Each structure stands twice: as structure tokens, then as C-alpha cells.
Amino acid sequence: VNAEEAIEQLVADRSLKRIMVIGASDAGKTTFAELLLRRMEGESALVDLDLGQSHVGPPAMLGWGRWSQEYRSVDEIRPERLFFVGATSPLANPKAAIAGAAALVSDASDRAERVVIDTSGAVEGSYARHLKLEKIRVTRTDGVVALERGGELEHITNAILHGRLAPVLVLPVAKEAVPKPARERSAYRHRRFAGYFASACLMRLPLEGLEMMAFSKQDSLFEGGRLIRGLLIGLADRVGRHVGMGIIEGLDEEANELIVLTPVPRRGKIVAVLPGRMLLTPAGKEERLRRR
Ligand SMILES: Nc1ncnc2c1ncn2[C@@H]1O[C@H](COP(=O)(O)OP(=O)(O)O)[C@@H](O)[C@H]1O
Ligand SMILES: [Mg+2]
């Protein structure tokens, strides 16, 4: 089948409520997801599980939003809900990436008739495979579209079929889809991070009573007893929703308050923070975080 026929099939089969698109970087996953959304009738939604080259919400956060036929592209989708992972690859924080995938797809499924799931380009190696399979499982994906260049997805699609996780439709990557250099991908993230923090202000969070939501013991705001300036963190409200991100600016020891740079408005009361796994400048420059 070609892409056109595949889209027709997928749209017509309403038993395929949750459709996941997988493929390497620049395989045309987002382009395919958008074509699919354009053809779907009724309420449809996009869940963006790509943390680096993301379209719904900022990088380092997963997000979902409703599609409207009036949109020119998926970049116009307004996030209904975000989930903080704190890294630009799922491999850097797999537990959070899996938990977020489950939470967002479940939320989107409750509120839309059809859900298209865009994914990261991490498809190489057994670690990436396990992560992809786990995402298919926890999201209860009904069908998988695999955009393949030359056998690079076989180890994943074979495992999906072997485990009877979901039917798989394998399509060749469009010839118009040309791989971007890594530099271009990092420039895209840089711009998206900078855009997110463009309207940021300082927010003070009393440390007393502030909850830490960590995915592992090593996730902390401190390293060797010292606050990690520049750490990217997630901000959660009292029902545990990840409302946005911040960058650690400092600590007011006298007032016992954490000082965070964030575009999140003050009225959405923050009661918990999630330590990320990377450093970021407000201008969008990423830096490695080395622990111990
Ligand atoms: N079917 C297609 N027709 C024309 N251009 C495409 C097609 N698929 C992908 N592209 C182009 O290739 C590039 C990568 O596609 P994209 O959908 O962003 O890939 P991915 O989401 O897998 O990283 C984009 O510039 C996109 O416009
Ligand atoms: Mg994409």
C-alpha cells in the first residue's frame, strides 16, 4: 500500500482509536500524523511523544491537544495537558517517558474519538525497542504505522507482531523526506526552548511544604549539598498536573525560598517540583548535567 491508501484504510477503520506513528528521525512521522488528522472526521487529537523535535508544548515535555480542521499545521495545536520528562530524549528518562505516554494517551482517549500518537525518532538498539514496545503497551495502541527507509524498524515491528501488541502497517519513507543534520535539530530545540521561556518571570517557591516528585533517587535539586543552578524543572499544581517548566535561579536562604524562572503564571499555584535531567539557559541553550 502507498501512504494515500494507508491513510484511507486507517481513517475508515474506526476500531483503530489510537494510532501510533513510528520511524527514525525525519522519516515523516509528524507529516503523516498531520495527514491522518486532516482526514479524520469528528473529534481527533494528537499526542506528541517526541521530546526533542516536539510540536505540542515545549521540548522536554510530552503533550496532547485537539486537532481542528482550521489549523494549517500541528504547530497550531494548543496543549490540553503536558507531562514533564526533563530531557530531550526518552532514553534519558525512560520511566517518565512511559508514565507520561500512558497518562496523556489515556486523557486524550477520554476526550477525543480518534487519537494519533507521534513518537520520537529513537529506534536503534534494544533499549529503544523496549521503550517503544512498552509505550505501545501502556497506551493500548490499536494500530501502528511504521515509516521505514531500509529495514531499520524490523527489529521493532517483528517484536510488535510477535507479542501481538497491535497490527502494523509498514510504509516506505517519502522521497521528499530528507534527514536533517543534527545541528538543525538542535537549533530547532534551541528556538522552541527560547520561545517557551521568552515570557518568563521569577517565581518564589517556599521550600517548606514544597513537594519533590522524582522518578529516581538520583533526581534532586541539589548536588553535593549545593543547589543546581540552571537545572530544568517541572512545576506541578495541587492535583499533580505538570503545568509547565522552570529553570532554577537560586535559593533565598533567609526566606527559605527557591527562586525559579518560569513563564507559568503565578495564579496556577505550584505545590510540587520535578527535577529534570538537563541544564538550560533562558535563551534555550542546553547543557549536560553530570551527577556525581
Ligand atoms: N510525504 C511527504 N511529502 C513531502 N515532504 C515530506 C513528507 N514526509 C516528510 N516530509 C518532509 O521531510 C521532513 C521531515 O518530516 P517530519 O514529518 O518532520 O519527520 P519526523 O516527524 O519523522 O521527524 C520535513 O521537512 C517534511 O516536510
Ligand atoms: Mg516529528
PDB file of C-alpha atoms and ligand atoms in Angstrom:
ATOM      1  CA  VAL A   1       0.000   0.000   0.000  1.00  0.00           C
ATOM      2  CA  ASN A   2       1.079   3.595  -0.540  1.00  0.00           C
ATOM      3  CA  ALA A   3       0.632   6.390   2.002  1.00  0.00           C
ATOM      4  CA  GLU A   4      -2.614   7.576   0.432  1.00  0.00           C
ATOM      5  CA  GLU A   5      -4.226   4.114   0.615  1.00  0.00           C
ATOM      6  CA  ALA A   6      -2.887   3.582   4.110  1.00  0.00           C
ATOM      7  CA  ILE A   7      -4.476   6.794   5.323  1.00  0.00           C
ATOM      8  CA  GLU A   8      -7.782   5.835   3.756  1.00  0.00           C
ATOM      9  CA  GLN A   9      -7.691   2.418   5.459  1.00  0.00           C
ATOM     10  CA  LEU A  10      -6.742   3.824   8.841  1.00  0.00           C
ATOM     11  CA  VAL A  11      -9.404   6.527   8.726  1.00  0.00           C
ATOM     12  CA  ALA A  12     -12.129   4.085   7.646  1.00  0.00           C
ATOM     13  CA  ASP A  13     -11.390   1.539  10.378  1.00  0.00           C
ATOM     14  CA  ARG A  14     -12.952   3.116  13.441  1.00  0.00           C
ATOM     15  CA  SER A  15     -11.846   0.247  15.665  1.00  0.00           C
ATOM     16  CA  LEU A  16      -8.402   1.838  15.413  1.00  0.00           C
ATOM     17  CA  LYS A  17      -8.935   4.505  18.007  1.00  0.00           C
ATOM     18  CA  ARG A  18      -5.300   5.008  18.999  1.00  0.00           C
ATOM     19  CA  ILE A  19      -2.868   5.019  16.084  1.00  0.00           C
ATOM     20  CA  MET A  20       0.869   5.324  16.726  1.00  0.00           C
ATOM     21  CA  VAL A  21       3.332   6.505  14.094  1.00  0.00           C
ATOM     22  CA  ILE A  22       6.899   5.246  14.490  1.00  0.00           C
ATOM     23  CA  GLY A  23      10.078   5.787  12.492  1.00  0.00           C
ATOM     24  CA  ALA A  24      13.597   7.175  12.657  1.00  0.00           C
ATOM     25  CA  SER A  25      14.313  10.928  12.703  1.00  0.00           C
ATOM     26  CA  ASP A  26      12.910  12.778   9.699  1.00  0.00           C
ATOM     27  CA  ALA A  27      11.067   9.692   8.445  1.00  0.00           C
ATOM     28  CA  GLY A  28       7.961  11.853   8.052  1.00  0.00           C
ATOM     29  CA  LYS A  29       6.149  10.804  11.244  1.00  0.00           C
ATOM     30  CA  THR A  30       4.727  14.229  12.012  1.00  0.00           C
ATOM     31  CA  THR A  31       3.825  14.851   8.363  1.00  0.00           C
ATOM     32  CA  PHE A  32       1.973  11.518   8.284  1.00  0.00           C
ATOM     33  CA  ALA A  33       0.248  12.202  11.611  1.00  0.00           C
ATOM     34  CA  GLU A  34      -0.975  15.531  10.256  1.00  0.00           C
ATOM     35  CA  LEU A  35      -2.285  13.979   7.020  1.00  0.00           C
ATOM     36  CA  LEU A  36      -4.148  11.441   9.129  1.00  0.00           C
ATOM     37  CA  LEU A  37      -5.705  14.117  11.330  1.00  0.00           C
ATOM     38  CA  ARG A  38      -6.790  16.094   8.269  1.00  0.00           C
ATOM     39  CA  ARG A  39      -8.772  13.120   7.023  1.00  0.00           C
ATOM     40  CA  MET A  40     -10.407  12.119  10.277  1.00  0.00           C
ATOM     41  CA  GLU A  41     -13.940  13.165  10.953  1.00  0.00           C
ATOM     42  CA  GLY A  42     -15.174  14.022  14.431  1.00  0.00           C
ATOM     43  CA  GLU A  43     -13.051  14.923  17.420  1.00  0.00           C
ATOM     44  CA  SER A  44      -9.454  13.958  16.921  1.00  0.00           C
ATOM     45  CA  ALA A  45      -6.333  14.636  18.945  1.00  0.00           C
ATOM     46  CA  LEU A  46      -2.567  14.473  18.611  1.00  0.00           C
ATOM     47  CA  VAL A  47      -0.390  13.088  21.399  1.00  0.00           C
ATOM     48  CA  ASP A  48       3.164  14.282  20.919  1.00  0.00           C
ATOM     49  CA  LEU A  49       5.609  11.814  22.450  1.00  0.00           C
ATOM     50  CA  ASP A  50       8.599  13.366  20.674  1.00  0.00           C
ATOM     51  CA  LEU A  51      10.549  15.251  23.339  1.00  0.00           C
ATOM     52  CA  GLY A  52      13.187  16.795  21.095  1.00  0.00           C
ATOM     53  CA  GLN A  53      11.504  17.675  17.801  1.00  0.00           C
ATOM     54  CA  SER A  54       8.231  18.329  19.555  1.00  0.00           C
ATOM     55  CA  HIS A  55       5.251  20.225  18.208  1.00  0.00           C
ATOM     56  CA  VAL A  56       2.715  20.203  21.060  1.00  0.00           C
ATOM     57  CA  GLY A  57       4.196  22.020  24.047  1.00  0.00           C
ATOM     58  CA  PRO A  58       7.886  22.745  24.630  1.00  0.00           C
ATOM     59  CA  PRO A  59      10.783  20.270  24.250  1.00  0.00           C
ATOM     60  CA  ALA A  60      11.420  18.080  27.325  1.00  0.00           C
ATOM     61  CA  MET A  61       7.642  17.845  27.874  1.00  0.00           C
ATOM     62  CA  LEU A  62       5.167  15.460  26.274  1.00  0.00           C
ATOM     63  CA  GLY A  63       1.826  16.960  25.324  1.00  0.00           C
ATOM     64  CA  TRP A  64      -1.517  16.392  23.719  1.00  0.00           C
ATOM     65  CA  GLY A  65      -4.051  18.675  22.106  1.00  0.00           C
ATOM     66  CA  ARG A  66      -7.154  18.671  19.936  1.00  0.00           C
ATOM     67  CA  TRP A  67      -6.877  18.945  16.196  1.00  0.00           C
ATOM     68  CA  SER A  68      -9.038  21.451  14.355  1.00  0.00           C
ATOM     69  CA  GLN A  69      -9.528  21.309  10.590  1.00  0.00           C
ATOM     70  CA  GLU A  70      -8.900  25.047  10.571  1.00  0.00           C
ATOM     71  CA  TYR A  71      -5.273  24.573  11.606  1.00  0.00           C
ATOM     72  CA  ARG A  72      -2.613  24.902   8.922  1.00  0.00           C
ATOM     73  CA  SER A  73      -0.276  22.576  10.796  1.00  0.00           C
ATOM     74  CA  VAL A  74       0.124  20.632  14.024  1.00  0.00           C
ATOM     75  CA  ASP A  75       2.179  23.539  15.337  1.00  0.00           C
ATOM     76  CA  GLU A  76      -1.101  25.365  15.923  1.00  0.00           C
ATOM     77  CA  ILE A  77      -2.370  22.717  18.324  1.00  0.00           C
ATOM     78  CA  ARG A  78      -2.841  24.133  21.826  1.00  0.00           C
ATOM     79  CA  PRO A  79      -1.747  21.722  24.539  1.00  0.00           C
ATOM     80  CA  GLU A  80      -4.588  20.418  26.710  1.00  0.00           C
ATOM     81  CA  ARG A  81      -2.178  18.737  29.035  1.00  0.00           C
ATOM     82  CA  LEU A  82       1.594  18.453  29.364  1.00  0.00           C
ATOM     83  CA  PHE A  83       3.857  15.943  31.054  1.00  0.00           C
ATOM     84  CA  PHE A  84       7.369  16.818  32.196  1.00  0.00           C
ATOM     85  CA  VAL A  85      10.169  14.399  31.325  1.00  0.00           C
ATOM     86  CA  GLY A  86      13.064  16.800  31.811  1.00  0.00           C
ATOM     87  CA  ALA A  87      15.210  15.524  28.962  1.00  0.00           C
ATOM     88  CA  THR A  88      15.091  15.822  25.173  1.00  0.00           C
ATOM     89  CA  SER A  89      15.274  12.059  24.607  1.00  0.00           C
ATOM     90  CA  PRO A  90      13.083   9.361  26.183  1.00  0.00           C
ATOM     91  CA  LEU A  91      16.228   7.265  26.664  1.00  0.00           C
ATOM     92  CA  ALA A  92      17.457   9.817  29.215  1.00  0.00           C
ATOM     93  CA  ASN A  93      14.403   9.331  31.450  1.00  0.00           C
ATOM     94  CA  PRO A  94      12.509   6.226  30.303  1.00  0.00           C
ATOM     95  CA  LYS A  95      10.325   5.905  33.410  1.00  0.00           C
ATOM     96  CA  ALA A  96       8.953   9.409  32.989  1.00  0.00           C
ATOM     97  CA  ALA A  97       8.544   8.960  29.233  1.00  0.00           C
ATOM     98  CA  ILE A  98       6.468   5.790  29.760  1.00  0.00           C
ATOM     99  CA  ALA A  99       4.388   7.202  32.599  1.00  0.00           C
ATOM    100  CA  GLY A 100       3.736  10.335  30.549  1.00  0.00           C
ATOM    101  CA  ALA A 101       2.754   8.390  27.447  1.00  0.00           C
ATOM    102  CA  ALA A 102       0.216   6.393  29.465  1.00  0.00           C
ATOM    103  CA  ALA A 103      -1.233   9.460  31.180  1.00  0.00           C
ATOM    104  CA  LEU A 104      -1.542  11.617  28.079  1.00  0.00           C
ATOM    105  CA  VAL A 105      -2.950   8.973  25.747  1.00  0.00           C
ATOM    106  CA  SER A 106      -5.488   7.970  28.383  1.00  0.00           C
ATOM    107  CA  ASP A 107      -6.526  11.599  28.833  1.00  0.00           C
ATOM    108  CA  ALA A 108      -6.742  12.211  25.073  1.00  0.00           C
ATOM    109  CA  SER A 109      -8.728   8.980  24.554  1.00  0.00           C
ATOM    110  CA  ASP A 110     -11.289  10.093  27.117  1.00  0.00           C
ATOM    111  CA  ARG A 111     -11.834  13.342  25.313  1.00  0.00           C
ATOM    112  CA  ALA A 112     -11.454  12.608  21.598  1.00  0.00           C
ATOM    113  CA  GLU A 113     -12.852   9.953  19.263  1.00  0.00           C
ATOM    114  CA  ARG A 114      -9.581   9.304  17.457  1.00  0.00           C
ATOM    115  CA  VAL A 115      -6.069   9.727  18.799  1.00  0.00           C
ATOM    116  CA  VAL A 116      -2.920   9.940  16.688  1.00  0.00           C
ATOM    117  CA  ILE A 117       0.330   9.351  18.581  1.00  0.00           C
ATOM    118  CA  ASP A 118       3.554  10.884  17.239  1.00  0.00           C
ATOM    119  CA  THR A 119       6.781   9.433  18.625  1.00  0.00           C
ATOM    120  CA  SER A 120      10.494  10.114  18.992  1.00  0.00           C
ATOM    121  CA  GLY A 121      12.991   9.006  16.357  1.00  0.00           C
ATOM    122  CA  ALA A 122      14.817   6.738  18.823  1.00  0.00           C
ATOM    123  CA  VAL A 123      14.516   3.363  17.061  1.00  0.00           C
ATOM    124  CA  GLU A 124      18.047   1.990  17.131  1.00  0.00           C
ATOM    125  CA  GLY A 125      19.110  -0.746  19.513  1.00  0.00           C
ATOM    126  CA  SER A 126      17.379  -2.935  22.066  1.00  0.00           C
ATOM    127  CA  TYR A 127      16.937  -0.166  24.634  1.00  0.00           C
ATOM    128  CA  ALA A 128      14.967   1.946  22.136  1.00  0.00           C
ATOM    129  CA  ARG A 129      12.994  -1.135  21.093  1.00  0.00           C
ATOM    130  CA  HIS A 130      11.974  -1.996  24.663  1.00  0.00           C
ATOM    131  CA  LEU A 131      10.911   1.571  25.216  1.00  0.00           C
ATOM    132  CA  LYS A 132       8.798   1.636  22.033  1.00  0.00           C
ATOM    133  CA  LEU A 133       7.122  -1.681  22.896  1.00  0.00           C
ATOM    134  CA  GLU A 134       6.387  -0.519  26.404  1.00  0.00           C
ATOM    135  CA  LYS A 135       4.827   2.673  25.041  1.00  0.00           C
ATOM    136  CA  ILE A 136       2.588   0.676  22.717  1.00  0.00           C
ATOM    137  CA  ARG A 137       1.515  -1.448  25.678  1.00  0.00           C
ATOM    138  CA  VAL A 138       0.819   1.286  28.201  1.00  0.00           C
ATOM    139  CA  THR A 139      -1.020   3.460  25.682  1.00  0.00           C
ATOM    140  CA  ARG A 140      -3.119   0.497  24.468  1.00  0.00           C
ATOM    141  CA  THR A 141      -2.301   1.458  20.892  1.00  0.00           C
ATOM    142  CA  ASP A 142      -4.710  -0.153  18.402  1.00  0.00           C
ATOM    143  CA  GLY A 143      -2.568   0.170  15.294  1.00  0.00           C
ATOM    144  CA  VAL A 144       0.999   1.111  14.399  1.00  0.00           C
ATOM    145  CA  VAL A 145       2.223   2.864  11.256  1.00  0.00           C
ATOM    146  CA  ALA A 146       5.926   2.210  10.657  1.00  0.00           C
ATOM    147  CA  LEU A 147       7.683   4.583   8.262  1.00  0.00           C
ATOM    148  CA  GLU A 148      10.754   2.700   7.183  1.00  0.00           C
ATOM    149  CA  ARG A 149      13.769   3.512   4.999  1.00  0.00           C
ATOM    150  CA  GLY A 150      15.618   0.211   4.827  1.00  0.00           C
ATOM    151  CA  GLY A 151      14.924  -2.408   7.471  1.00  0.00           C
ATOM    152  CA  GLU A 152      15.775  -0.194  10.445  1.00  0.00           C
ATOM    153  CA  LEU A 153      12.393  -0.818  12.097  1.00  0.00           C
ATOM    154  CA  GLU A 154      12.261  -4.573  11.511  1.00  0.00           C
ATOM    155  CA  HIS A 155      13.538  -5.426  14.978  1.00  0.00           C
ATOM    156  CA  ILE A 156      10.689  -3.369  16.435  1.00  0.00           C
ATOM    157  CA  THR A 157       7.873  -4.367  14.065  1.00  0.00           C
ATOM    158  CA  ASN A 158       8.802  -8.065  14.429  1.00  0.00           C
ATOM    159  CA  ALA A 159       8.599  -7.753  18.206  1.00  0.00           C
ATOM    160  CA  ILE A 160       5.233  -5.952  17.982  1.00  0.00           C
ATOM    161  CA  LEU A 161       3.797  -8.719  15.826  1.00  0.00           C
ATOM    162  CA  HIS A 162       5.433 -11.471  17.866  1.00  0.00           C
ATOM    163  CA  GLY A 163       3.925 -10.078  21.056  1.00  0.00           C
ATOM    164  CA  ARG A 164       0.589  -9.436  19.275  1.00  0.00           C
ATOM    165  CA  LEU A 165       0.619  -5.912  20.569  1.00  0.00           C
ATOM    166  CA  ALA A 166      -1.052  -4.275  17.555  1.00  0.00           C
ATOM    167  CA  PRO A 167      -1.413  -4.628  13.787  1.00  0.00           C
ATOM    168  CA  VAL A 168       1.420  -2.904  11.924  1.00  0.00           C
ATOM    169  CA  LEU A 169       1.298  -1.087   8.609  1.00  0.00           C
ATOM    170  CA  VAL A 170       4.770  -0.649   7.134  1.00  0.00           C
ATOM    171  CA  LEU A 171       5.196   2.214   4.652  1.00  0.00           C
ATOM    172  CA  PRO A 172       8.276   3.428   2.812  1.00  0.00           C
ATOM    173  CA  VAL A 173       9.601   6.832   3.826  1.00  0.00           C
ATOM    174  CA  ALA A 174       8.534   9.500   1.300  1.00  0.00           C
ATOM    175  CA  LYS A 175      11.348  10.508  -1.046  1.00  0.00           C
ATOM    176  CA  GLU A 176      10.730  14.151  -0.105  1.00  0.00           C
ATOM    177  CA  ALA A 177      11.676  13.344   3.494  1.00  0.00           C
ATOM    178  CA  VAL A 178      15.364  14.115   3.760  1.00  0.00           C
ATOM    179  CA  PRO A 179      17.311  13.680   7.005  1.00  0.00           C
ATOM    180  CA  LYS A 180      18.232  16.947   8.697  1.00  0.00           C
ATOM    181  CA  PRO A 181      21.720  17.373  10.156  1.00  0.00           C
ATOM    182  CA  ALA A 182      21.901  17.086  13.970  1.00  0.00           C
ATOM    183  CA  ARG A 183      22.835  20.774  14.080  1.00  0.00           C
ATOM    184  CA  GLU A 184      19.479  21.710  12.568  1.00  0.00           C
ATOM    185  CA  ARG A 185      17.625  19.558  15.054  1.00  0.00           C
ATOM    186  CA  SER A 186      19.408  21.150  17.976  1.00  0.00           C
ATOM    187  CA  ALA A 187      18.739  24.626  16.524  1.00  0.00           C
ATOM    188  CA  TYR A 188      15.013  23.759  16.427  1.00  0.00           C
ATOM    189  CA  ARG A 189      15.047  22.727  20.106  1.00  0.00           C
ATOM    190  CA  HIS A 190      17.029  25.843  20.972  1.00  0.00           C
ATOM    191  CA  ARG A 191      14.371  28.060  19.319  1.00  0.00           C
ATOM    192  CA  ARG A 192      11.487  26.201  20.941  1.00  0.00           C
ATOM    193  CA  PHE A 193      13.040  26.381  24.405  1.00  0.00           C
ATOM    194  CA  ALA A 194      13.829  30.078  23.937  1.00  0.00           C
ATOM    195  CA  GLY A 195      10.263  30.714  22.748  1.00  0.00           C
ATOM    196  CA  TYR A 196       8.893  28.951  25.805  1.00  0.00           C
ATOM    197  CA  PHE A 197      10.994  30.998  28.243  1.00  0.00           C
ATOM    198  CA  ALA A 198      10.597  34.292  26.346  1.00  0.00           C
ATOM    199  CA  SER A 199       7.842  35.474  28.701  1.00  0.00           C
ATOM    200  CA  ALA A 200       9.402  34.005  31.855  1.00  0.00           C
ATOM    201  CA  CYS A 201       9.462  35.831  35.200  1.00  0.00           C
ATOM    202  CA  LEU A 202      10.975  34.973  38.553  1.00  0.00           C
ATOM    203  CA  MET A 203       8.769  32.931  40.844  1.00  0.00           C
ATOM    204  CA  ARG A 204       9.478  32.251  44.517  1.00  0.00           C
ATOM    205  CA  LEU A 205       8.516  28.886  45.899  1.00  0.00           C
ATOM    206  CA  PRO A 206       8.642  28.358  49.682  1.00  0.00           C
ATOM    207  CA  LEU A 207      10.737  25.229  50.231  1.00  0.00           C
ATOM    208  CA  GLU A 208       8.721  24.426  53.333  1.00  0.00           C
ATOM    209  CA  GLY A 209       5.983  22.059  52.187  1.00  0.00           C
ATOM    210  CA  LEU A 210       7.177  22.043  48.586  1.00  0.00           C
ATOM    211  CA  GLU A 211       6.847  18.514  47.282  1.00  0.00           C
ATOM    212  CA  MET A 212       9.558  16.792  45.233  1.00  0.00           C
ATOM    213  CA  MET A 213       8.263  14.464  42.541  1.00  0.00           C
ATOM    214  CA  ALA A 214      11.280  12.424  41.489  1.00  0.00           C
ATOM    215  CA  PHE A 215      11.383   9.412  39.198  1.00  0.00           C
ATOM    216  CA  SER A 216      14.530   8.126  40.856  1.00  0.00           C
ATOM    217  CA  LYS A 217      16.552   8.821  43.995  1.00  0.00           C
ATOM    218  CA  GLN A 218      19.265  10.495  41.949  1.00  0.00           C
ATOM    219  CA  ASP A 219      16.831  13.168  40.768  1.00  0.00           C
ATOM    220  CA  SER A 220      17.309  16.110  43.087  1.00  0.00           C
ATOM    221  CA  LEU A 221      17.579  19.884  43.021  1.00  0.00           C
ATOM    222  CA  PHE A 222      20.862  19.544  44.874  1.00  0.00           C
ATOM    223  CA  GLU A 223      24.236  18.029  44.102  1.00  0.00           C
ATOM    224  CA  GLY A 224      26.705  17.546  46.920  1.00  0.00           C
ATOM    225  CA  GLY A 225      24.508  19.720  49.149  1.00  0.00           C
ATOM    226  CA  ARG A 226      24.501  22.592  46.659  1.00  0.00           C
ATOM    227  CA  LEU A 227      21.580  23.816  44.597  1.00  0.00           C
ATOM    228  CA  ILE A 228      21.993  23.096  40.875  1.00  0.00           C
ATOM    229  CA  ARG A 229      21.659  26.474  39.169  1.00  0.00           C
ATOM    230  CA  GLY A 230      20.341  26.188  35.631  1.00  0.00           C
ATOM    231  CA  LEU A 231      18.558  22.891  36.290  1.00  0.00           C
ATOM    232  CA  LEU A 232      15.424  22.423  34.207  1.00  0.00           C
ATOM    233  CA  ILE A 233      12.491  21.521  36.442  1.00  0.00           C
ATOM    234  CA  GLY A 234       8.835  20.672  36.031  1.00  0.00           C
ATOM    235  CA  LEU A 235       6.154  22.505  38.006  1.00  0.00           C
ATOM    236  CA  ALA A 236       3.059  20.716  39.226  1.00  0.00           C
ATOM    237  CA  ASP A 237      -0.166  22.006  40.741  1.00  0.00           C
ATOM    238  CA  ARG A 238      -2.020  20.549  43.697  1.00  0.00           C
ATOM    239  CA  VAL A 239      -3.673  17.805  41.660  1.00  0.00           C
ATOM    240  CA  GLY A 240      -0.320  16.736  40.259  1.00  0.00           C
ATOM    241  CA  ARG A 241      -0.712  18.245  36.809  1.00  0.00           C
ATOM    242  CA  HIS A 242       2.512  19.308  35.168  1.00  0.00           C
ATOM    243  CA  VAL A 243       1.581  22.865  34.303  1.00  0.00           C
ATOM    244  CA  GLY A 244       4.948  23.890  32.878  1.00  0.00           C
ATOM    245  CA  MET A 245       8.689  24.155  33.352  1.00  0.00           C
ATOM    246  CA  GLY A 246      11.135  26.388  35.125  1.00  0.00           C
ATOM    247  CA  ILE A 247      14.870  26.977  35.437  1.00  0.00           C
ATOM    248  CA  ILE A 248      16.474  27.040  38.883  1.00  0.00           C
ATOM    249  CA  GLU A 249      17.866  30.514  39.500  1.00  0.00           C
ATOM    250  CA  GLY A 250      18.846  30.365  43.125  1.00  0.00           C
ATOM    251  CA  LEU A 251      17.899  29.998  46.730  1.00  0.00           C
ATOM    252  CA  ASP A 252      16.885  32.690  49.187  1.00  0.00           C
ATOM    253  CA  GLU A 253      18.228  31.076  52.321  1.00  0.00           C
ATOM    254  CA  GLU A 254      16.797  33.666  54.672  1.00  0.00           C
ATOM    255  CA  ALA A 255      13.272  33.305  53.346  1.00  0.00           C
ATOM    256  CA  ASN A 256      13.848  29.601  52.603  1.00  0.00           C
ATOM    257  CA  GLU A 257      12.531  30.078  49.108  1.00  0.00           C
ATOM    258  CA  LEU A 258      13.521  28.580  45.806  1.00  0.00           C
ATOM    259  CA  ILE A 259      13.848  31.121  43.002  1.00  0.00           C
ATOM    260  CA  VAL A 260      12.715  29.834  39.646  1.00  0.00           C
ATOM    261  CA  LEU A 261      12.479  31.436  36.213  1.00  0.00           C
ATOM    262  CA  THR A 262       9.234  30.366  34.546  1.00  0.00           C
ATOM    263  CA  PRO A 263       6.522  31.510  32.152  1.00  0.00           C
ATOM    264  CA  VAL A 264       3.922  29.722  34.326  1.00  0.00           C
ATOM    265  CA  PRO A 265       1.514  32.348  35.722  1.00  0.00           C
ATOM    266  CA  ARG A 266       1.532  32.821  39.480  1.00  0.00           C
ATOM    267  CA  ARG A 267      -2.153  32.070  39.925  1.00  0.00           C
ATOM    268  CA  GLY A 268      -1.713  28.395  38.982  1.00  0.00           C
ATOM    269  CA  LYS A 269      -0.426  27.564  42.443  1.00  0.00           C
ATOM    270  CA  ILE A 270       2.661  25.347  42.316  1.00  0.00           C
ATOM    271  CA  VAL A 271       2.902  22.774  45.104  1.00  0.00           C
ATOM    272  CA  ALA A 272       5.430  20.333  43.629  1.00  0.00           C
ATOM    273  CA  VAL A 273       8.569  20.413  41.517  1.00  0.00           C
ATOM    274  CA  LEU A 274      10.110  17.695  39.365  1.00  0.00           C
ATOM    275  CA  PRO A 275      13.896  17.756  38.960  1.00  0.00           C
ATOM    276  CA  GLY A 276      14.901  17.454  35.314  1.00  0.00           C
ATOM    277  CA  ARG A 277      17.938  15.737  33.880  1.00  0.00           C
ATOM    278  CA  MET A 278      19.473  18.632  31.968  1.00  0.00           C
ATOM    279  CA  LEU A 279      20.618  22.202  32.371  1.00  0.00           C
ATOM    280  CA  LEU A 280      19.141  25.019  30.308  1.00  0.00           C
ATOM    281  CA  THR A 281      19.714  28.744  29.874  1.00  0.00           C
ATOM    282  CA  PRO A 282      16.668  31.021  29.434  1.00  0.00           C
ATOM    283  CA  ALA A 283      17.972  31.660  25.885  1.00  0.00           C
ATOM    284  CA  GLY A 284      17.440  27.975  25.149  1.00  0.00           C
ATOM    285  CA  LYS A 285      20.976  26.643  25.297  1.00  0.00           C
ATOM    286  CA  GLU A 286      21.131  23.059  26.553  1.00  0.00           C
ATOM    287  CA  GLU A 287      23.900  21.786  28.792  1.00  0.00           C
ATOM    288  CA  ARG A 288      24.728  18.350  30.093  1.00  0.00           C
ATOM    289  CA  LEU A 289      24.034  17.610  33.716  1.00  0.00           C
ATOM    290  CA  ARG A 290      26.701  15.478  35.331  1.00  0.00           C
ATOM    291  CA  ARG A 291      25.718  13.819  38.550  1.00  0.00           C
ATOM    292  CA  ARG A 292      28.455  12.619  40.919  1.00  0.00           C
TER     293      ARG A 292
HETATM  294  N1  LIG B   1       5.132  12.786   2.443  1.00  0.00           N
HETATM  295  C1  LIG B   1       5.919  13.871   2.461  1.00  0.00           C
HETATM  296  N2  LIG B   1       5.866  14.761   1.457  1.00  0.00           N
HETATM  297  C2  LIG B   1       6.654  15.850   1.445  1.00  0.00           C
HETATM  298  N3  LIG B   1       7.542  16.139   2.406  1.00  0.00           N
HETATM  299  C3  LIG B   1       7.650  15.304   3.443  1.00  0.00           C
HETATM  300  C4  LIG B   1       6.854  14.098   3.516  1.00  0.00           C
HETATM  301  N4  LIG B   1       7.191  13.457   4.654  1.00  0.00           N
HETATM  302  C5  LIG B   1       8.140  14.199   5.240  1.00  0.00           C
HETATM  303  N5  LIG B   1       8.421  15.310   4.525  1.00  0.00           N
HETATM  304  C6  LIG B   1       9.406  16.370   4.883  1.00  0.00           C
HETATM  305  O1  LIG B   1      10.528  15.757   5.495  1.00  0.00           O
HETATM  306  C7  LIG B   1      10.937  16.452   6.662  1.00  0.00           C
HETATM  307  C8  LIG B   1      10.828  15.539   7.893  1.00  0.00           C
HETATM  308  O2  LIG B   1       9.468  15.199   8.086  1.00  0.00           O
HETATM  309  P1  LIG B   1       8.815  15.109   9.531  1.00  0.00           P
HETATM  310  O3  LIG B   1       7.384  14.767   9.330  1.00  0.00           O
HETATM  311  O4  LIG B   1       9.118  16.315  10.327  1.00  0.00           O
HETATM  312  O5  LIG B   1       9.636  13.858  10.123  1.00  0.00           O
HETATM  313  P2  LIG B   1       9.671  13.257  11.605  1.00  0.00           P
HETATM  314  O6  LIG B   1       8.472  13.754  12.324  1.00  0.00           O
HETATM  315  O7  LIG B   1       9.659  11.778  11.393  1.00  0.00           O
HETATM  316  O8  LIG B   1      10.963  13.706  12.197  1.00  0.00           O
HETATM  317  C9  LIG B   1      10.051  17.666   6.769  1.00  0.00           C
HETATM  318  O9  LIG B   1      10.738  18.752   6.194  1.00  0.00           O
HETATM  319  C10 LIG B   1       8.836  17.303   5.945  1.00  0.00           C
HETATM  320  O10 LIG B   1       8.240  18.426   5.371  1.00  0.00           O
HETATM  321 MG    MG B   2       8.297  14.821  14.093  1.00  0.00          MG
END
